[in-house]
Short mmCIF file of C-alpha atoms in Angstrom, two decimals:
data_model
loop_
_atom_site.label_atom_id
_atom_site.label_comp_id
_atom_site.label_asym_id
_atom_site.label_seq_id
_atom_site.Cartn_x
_atom_site.Cartn_y
_atom_site.Cartn_z
CA MET A 1 -45.31 -7.66 -32.34
CA LYS A 2 -43.09 -9.01 -29.60
CA ASN A 3 -46.13 -9.66 -27.37
CA GLY A 4 -47.70 -11.76 -30.14
CA LYS A 5 -44.59 -13.89 -30.48
CA LEU A 6 -44.36 -14.33 -26.73
CA MET A 7 -47.98 -15.50 -26.55
CA ALA A 8 -47.35 -17.97 -29.39
CA VAL A 9 -44.35 -19.43 -27.59
CA VAL A 10 -46.27 -19.68 -24.33
CA PHE A 11 -49.06 -21.54 -26.14
CA ILE A 12 -46.55 -23.98 -27.66
CA LEU A 13 -45.00 -24.58 -24.25
CA ILE A 14 -48.46 -25.34 -22.78
CA VAL A 15 -49.26 -27.79 -25.59
CA LEU A 16 -45.91 -29.53 -25.27
CA THR A 17 -46.32 -29.78 -21.52
CA LEU A 18 -49.73 -31.40 -21.96
CA ALA A 19 -48.28 -33.78 -24.53
CA ALA A 20 -45.60 -34.81 -22.09
CA CYS A 21 -48.29 -35.58 -19.54
CA GLY A 22 -50.45 -37.54 -22.04
CA ASN A 23 -53.31 -35.02 -21.89
CA VAL A 24 -53.21 -33.67 -25.47
CA PRO A 25 -56.64 -33.03 -27.02
CA GLU A 26 -57.68 -35.18 -29.99
CA GLU A 27 -57.31 -32.22 -32.37
CA VAL A 28 -53.62 -32.09 -31.58
CA THR A 29 -53.07 -35.85 -32.07
CA ALA A 30 -54.65 -35.53 -35.51
CA MET A 31 -51.54 -33.67 -36.62
CA GLU A 32 -49.68 -37.00 -36.58
CA ASN A 33 -50.95 -37.63 -40.13
CA ASN A 34 -48.62 -34.89 -41.37
CA PRO A 35 -44.97 -35.97 -41.60
CA VAL A 36 -42.67 -33.84 -39.42
CA PRO A 37 -39.05 -34.34 -38.38
CA GLU A 38 -38.57 -36.43 -35.30
CA THR A 39 -37.99 -34.07 -32.40
CA SER A 40 -38.23 -34.92 -28.75
CA THR A 41 -40.37 -32.95 -26.37
CA ASN A 42 -37.28 -31.83 -24.48
CA ASP A 43 -35.71 -30.50 -27.69
CA LEU A 44 -38.83 -28.51 -28.50
CA LEU A 45 -38.92 -27.06 -25.02
CA VAL A 46 -35.26 -26.02 -25.24
CA ASP A 47 -35.72 -24.52 -28.73
CA SER A 48 -38.78 -22.60 -27.61
CA LEU A 49 -37.01 -21.32 -24.54
CA GLU A 50 -34.05 -20.15 -26.62
CA PHE A 51 -36.42 -18.35 -29.01
CA LEU A 52 -38.24 -16.67 -26.14
CA LEU A 53 -35.01 -15.51 -24.55
CA SER A 54 -33.55 -14.26 -27.84
CA GLU A 55 -36.66 -12.17 -28.48
CA ASN A 56 -36.15 -10.48 -25.14
CA GLY A 57 -32.47 -9.73 -25.71
CA THR A 58 -31.08 -12.59 -23.59
CA SER A 59 -28.51 -14.94 -25.12
CA THR A 60 -27.86 -18.56 -24.24
CA ASP A 61 -24.80 -20.73 -24.60
CA GLU A 62 -24.43 -23.86 -26.76
CA GLU A 63 -26.15 -26.00 -24.13
CA GLY A 64 -29.13 -23.67 -23.89
CA GLN A 65 -28.06 -22.31 -20.52
CA ILE A 66 -28.20 -18.65 -19.63
CA PRO A 67 -24.60 -17.53 -19.07
CA GLU A 68 -23.81 -15.94 -15.76
CA GLU A 69 -23.69 -12.18 -15.90
CA GLU A 70 -20.12 -10.94 -15.88
CA GLU A 71 -19.36 -8.67 -13.02
CA ILE A 72 -18.29 -5.24 -14.23
CA THR A 73 -16.11 -3.27 -11.89
CA GLU A 74 -14.72 0.20 -12.36
CA GLU A 75 -11.29 0.69 -10.88
CA THR A 76 -10.72 4.22 -9.69
CA GLU A 77 -7.17 5.17 -9.06
CA LYS A 78 -6.46 6.15 -5.52
CA GLN A 79 -6.01 9.87 -4.98
CA ASN A 80 -3.04 10.89 -2.86
CA GLU A 81 -3.46 14.03 -0.81
CA VAL A 82 -0.40 16.24 -0.38
CA THR A 83 0.19 19.59 1.30
CA ILE A 84 1.56 22.45 -0.77
CA TYR A 85 3.33 25.18 1.20
CA TYR A 86 3.77 28.72 -0.08
CA GLY A 87 4.40 32.28 1.09
CA ASN A 88 1.37 34.50 1.46
CA GLY A 89 3.20 37.67 0.46
CA ALA A 90 2.21 39.58 3.59
CA SER A 91 4.69 38.11 6.08
CA ASP A 92 7.29 35.42 6.55
CA MET A 93 4.56 32.93 7.46
CA LEU A 94 3.84 30.01 5.17
CA SER A 95 0.32 29.22 4.05
CA SER A 96 -0.73 25.73 2.94
CA GLU A 97 -3.36 23.97 0.89
CA LYS A 98 -4.27 20.36 0.14
CA ALA A 99 -3.89 18.97 -3.37
CA ALA A 100 -5.05 15.59 -4.72
CA MET A 101 -2.77 13.67 -7.08
CA GLU A 102 -3.19 10.24 -8.64
CA GLN A 103 0.58 9.82 -8.38
CA VAL A 104 2.95 12.03 -6.43
CA THR A 105 5.94 13.05 -8.54
CA ALA A 106 8.54 15.80 -8.29
CA GLU A 107 7.21 17.32 -11.51
CA LYS A 108 3.66 17.54 -10.17
CA LEU A 109 4.84 19.11 -6.92
CA ILE A 110 6.80 21.73 -8.85
CA ASP A 111 3.72 22.45 -10.98
CA ALA A 112 1.66 22.91 -7.80
CA LEU A 113 4.28 25.30 -6.38
CA LEU A 114 4.29 27.23 -9.66
CA LYS A 115 0.65 28.16 -9.11
CA HIS A 116 1.75 30.10 -6.02
CA ASN A 117 4.85 31.65 -7.65
CA ILE A 118 7.21 29.64 -5.43
CA VAL A 119 9.06 28.66 -8.60
CA SER A 120 9.09 30.56 -11.87
CA LEU A 121 7.64 29.55 -15.19
CA GLY A 122 10.12 27.31 -17.00
CA THR A 123 11.53 25.64 -13.89
CA LYS A 124 12.14 22.00 -14.77
CA VAL A 125 13.03 18.92 -12.74
CA ASN A 126 16.29 17.53 -14.07
CA SER A 127 16.32 14.60 -11.68
CA PHE A 128 14.87 13.42 -8.40
CA GLU A 129 16.09 10.67 -6.08
CA GLU A 130 15.22 9.19 -2.71
CA GLU A 131 17.83 7.49 -0.55
CA GLU A 132 18.17 6.37 3.05
CA THR A 133 21.41 6.48 5.03
CA ASN A 134 21.71 5.48 8.70
CA GLY A 135 17.96 5.56 9.05
CA ILE A 136 17.65 9.08 7.62
CA LYS A 137 15.62 9.48 4.45
CA MET A 138 17.07 12.11 2.12
CA LEU A 139 15.73 13.62 -1.11
CA LYS A 140 17.92 14.90 -3.93
CA LEU A 141 16.18 17.41 -6.17
CA ASP A 142 18.04 18.84 -9.16
CA LEU A 143 16.32 21.77 -10.91
CA SER A 144 17.05 23.81 -14.00
CA LYS A 145 18.95 27.11 -13.76
CA THR A 146 15.65 28.99 -14.08
CA PHE A 147 15.10 28.28 -10.39
CA ARG A 148 18.46 29.80 -9.39
CA ASP A 149 17.89 32.85 -11.61
CA TYR A 150 14.51 33.33 -9.96
CA LEU A 151 16.03 33.21 -6.47
CA LYS A 152 18.63 35.83 -7.45
CA THR A 153 15.82 38.35 -7.94
CA MET A 154 14.61 37.83 -4.35
CA THR A 155 15.47 39.51 -1.09
CA GLN A 156 16.94 37.36 1.63
CA GLU A 157 13.52 36.99 3.23
CA GLY A 158 11.94 36.08 -0.10
CA GLU A 159 14.64 33.48 -0.72
CA LYS A 160 14.01 32.00 2.71
CA ILE A 161 10.27 31.66 2.02
CA ILE A 162 10.81 30.05 -1.38
CA LEU A 163 13.31 27.47 -0.14
CA SER A 164 11.20 26.78 2.94
CA SER A 165 8.15 26.23 0.75
CA VAL A 166 9.94 23.84 -1.61
CA ALA A 167 11.61 21.94 1.24
CA ALA A 168 8.45 21.64 3.34
CA THR A 169 6.34 20.50 0.38
CA PHE A 170 8.78 17.80 -0.72
CA LEU A 171 9.77 16.57 2.74
CA GLU A 172 6.18 16.12 3.83
CA ALA A 173 5.04 14.57 0.53
CA TYR A 174 7.79 11.93 0.68
CA ASP A 175 7.98 11.65 4.48
CA ALA A 176 11.70 12.51 4.49
CA GLU A 177 14.00 14.33 6.91
CA GLU A 178 16.41 16.09 4.56
CA ILE A 179 16.53 17.47 1.04
CA ILE A 180 19.41 18.67 -1.12
CA ILE A 181 18.43 21.14 -3.83
CA THR A 182 20.93 21.53 -6.67
CA VAL A 183 20.86 23.32 -10.03
CA ASP A 184 22.11 21.55 -13.15
CA GLY A 185 23.99 19.09 -10.93
CA LYS A 186 25.84 21.74 -8.92
CA ALA A 187 25.32 23.25 -5.47
CA LEU A 188 22.70 25.98 -5.36
CA GLU A 189 24.28 29.43 -5.00
CA THR A 190 22.36 32.70 -4.79
CA GLU A 191 23.18 36.33 -4.02
CA HIS A 192 22.76 35.59 -0.32
CA ALA A 193 24.04 32.10 0.37
CA SER A 194 25.43 28.80 -0.89
CA TYR A 195 23.31 25.74 -0.09
CA GLU A 196 25.69 22.79 -0.08
CA GLU A 197 24.33 21.13 3.04
CA PRO A 198 21.03 19.25 3.21
CA ILE A 199 18.04 21.35 4.18
CA ARG A 200 16.19 20.29 7.31
CA LEU A 201 13.07 22.12 8.41
CA SER A 202 14.37 21.91 11.96
CA SER A 203 17.21 24.22 10.96
CA GLU A 204 16.57 27.71 12.30
CA ILE A 205 17.12 29.46 8.99
CA PHE A 206 14.38 27.47 7.25
CA VAL A 207 11.78 27.40 10.00
CA ALA A 208 8.69 29.42 9.12
CA PRO A 209 5.40 29.45 11.06
CA ILE A 210 2.62 27.58 9.31
CA ASN A 211 -0.68 29.39 8.88
CA GLU A 212 -3.26 26.60 9.17
#
């Protein structure tokens, strides 16, 4: 059906083109005896072109022009790659893995650490801040008491691995030098130590070999 309409339009275009050139056969000129609305050759050509394009699914604007195709772009959010550190359970060495995140947040880092039992289920981020003093970038991470209660069930070596894992993960993700971990706004205290000073991975107590 569409092919028949296309052929009809092509025929009309040929006839109109011949008329414009003054080479219309006598049979065509005989149609002048029938009254028809006055329409210029250009108008007929435009109308025929619009009909042909509409039959093929192409639209035109008010001036009969084919609108430029709008460029469609798909924006894909950039994935940020971070390193998650965790204890392997066999020694005091830390293992690591890469994780992709659309946006790096303290909550997402805690969720990633949860998968390796570095924090316990129910550990929440109360607040997280970044600040820079005298050229040193420091992180302030305040967690719920679930984190402290979890640490109290650990041996001293286990506590060291957990704090090293949290510190290393956050410091590398935010490119910082120090981190203070508090619980419900107060200094973190466990069965083995009180952590009032900022944690630096260069400190001997928190250094753990990384198993690449």
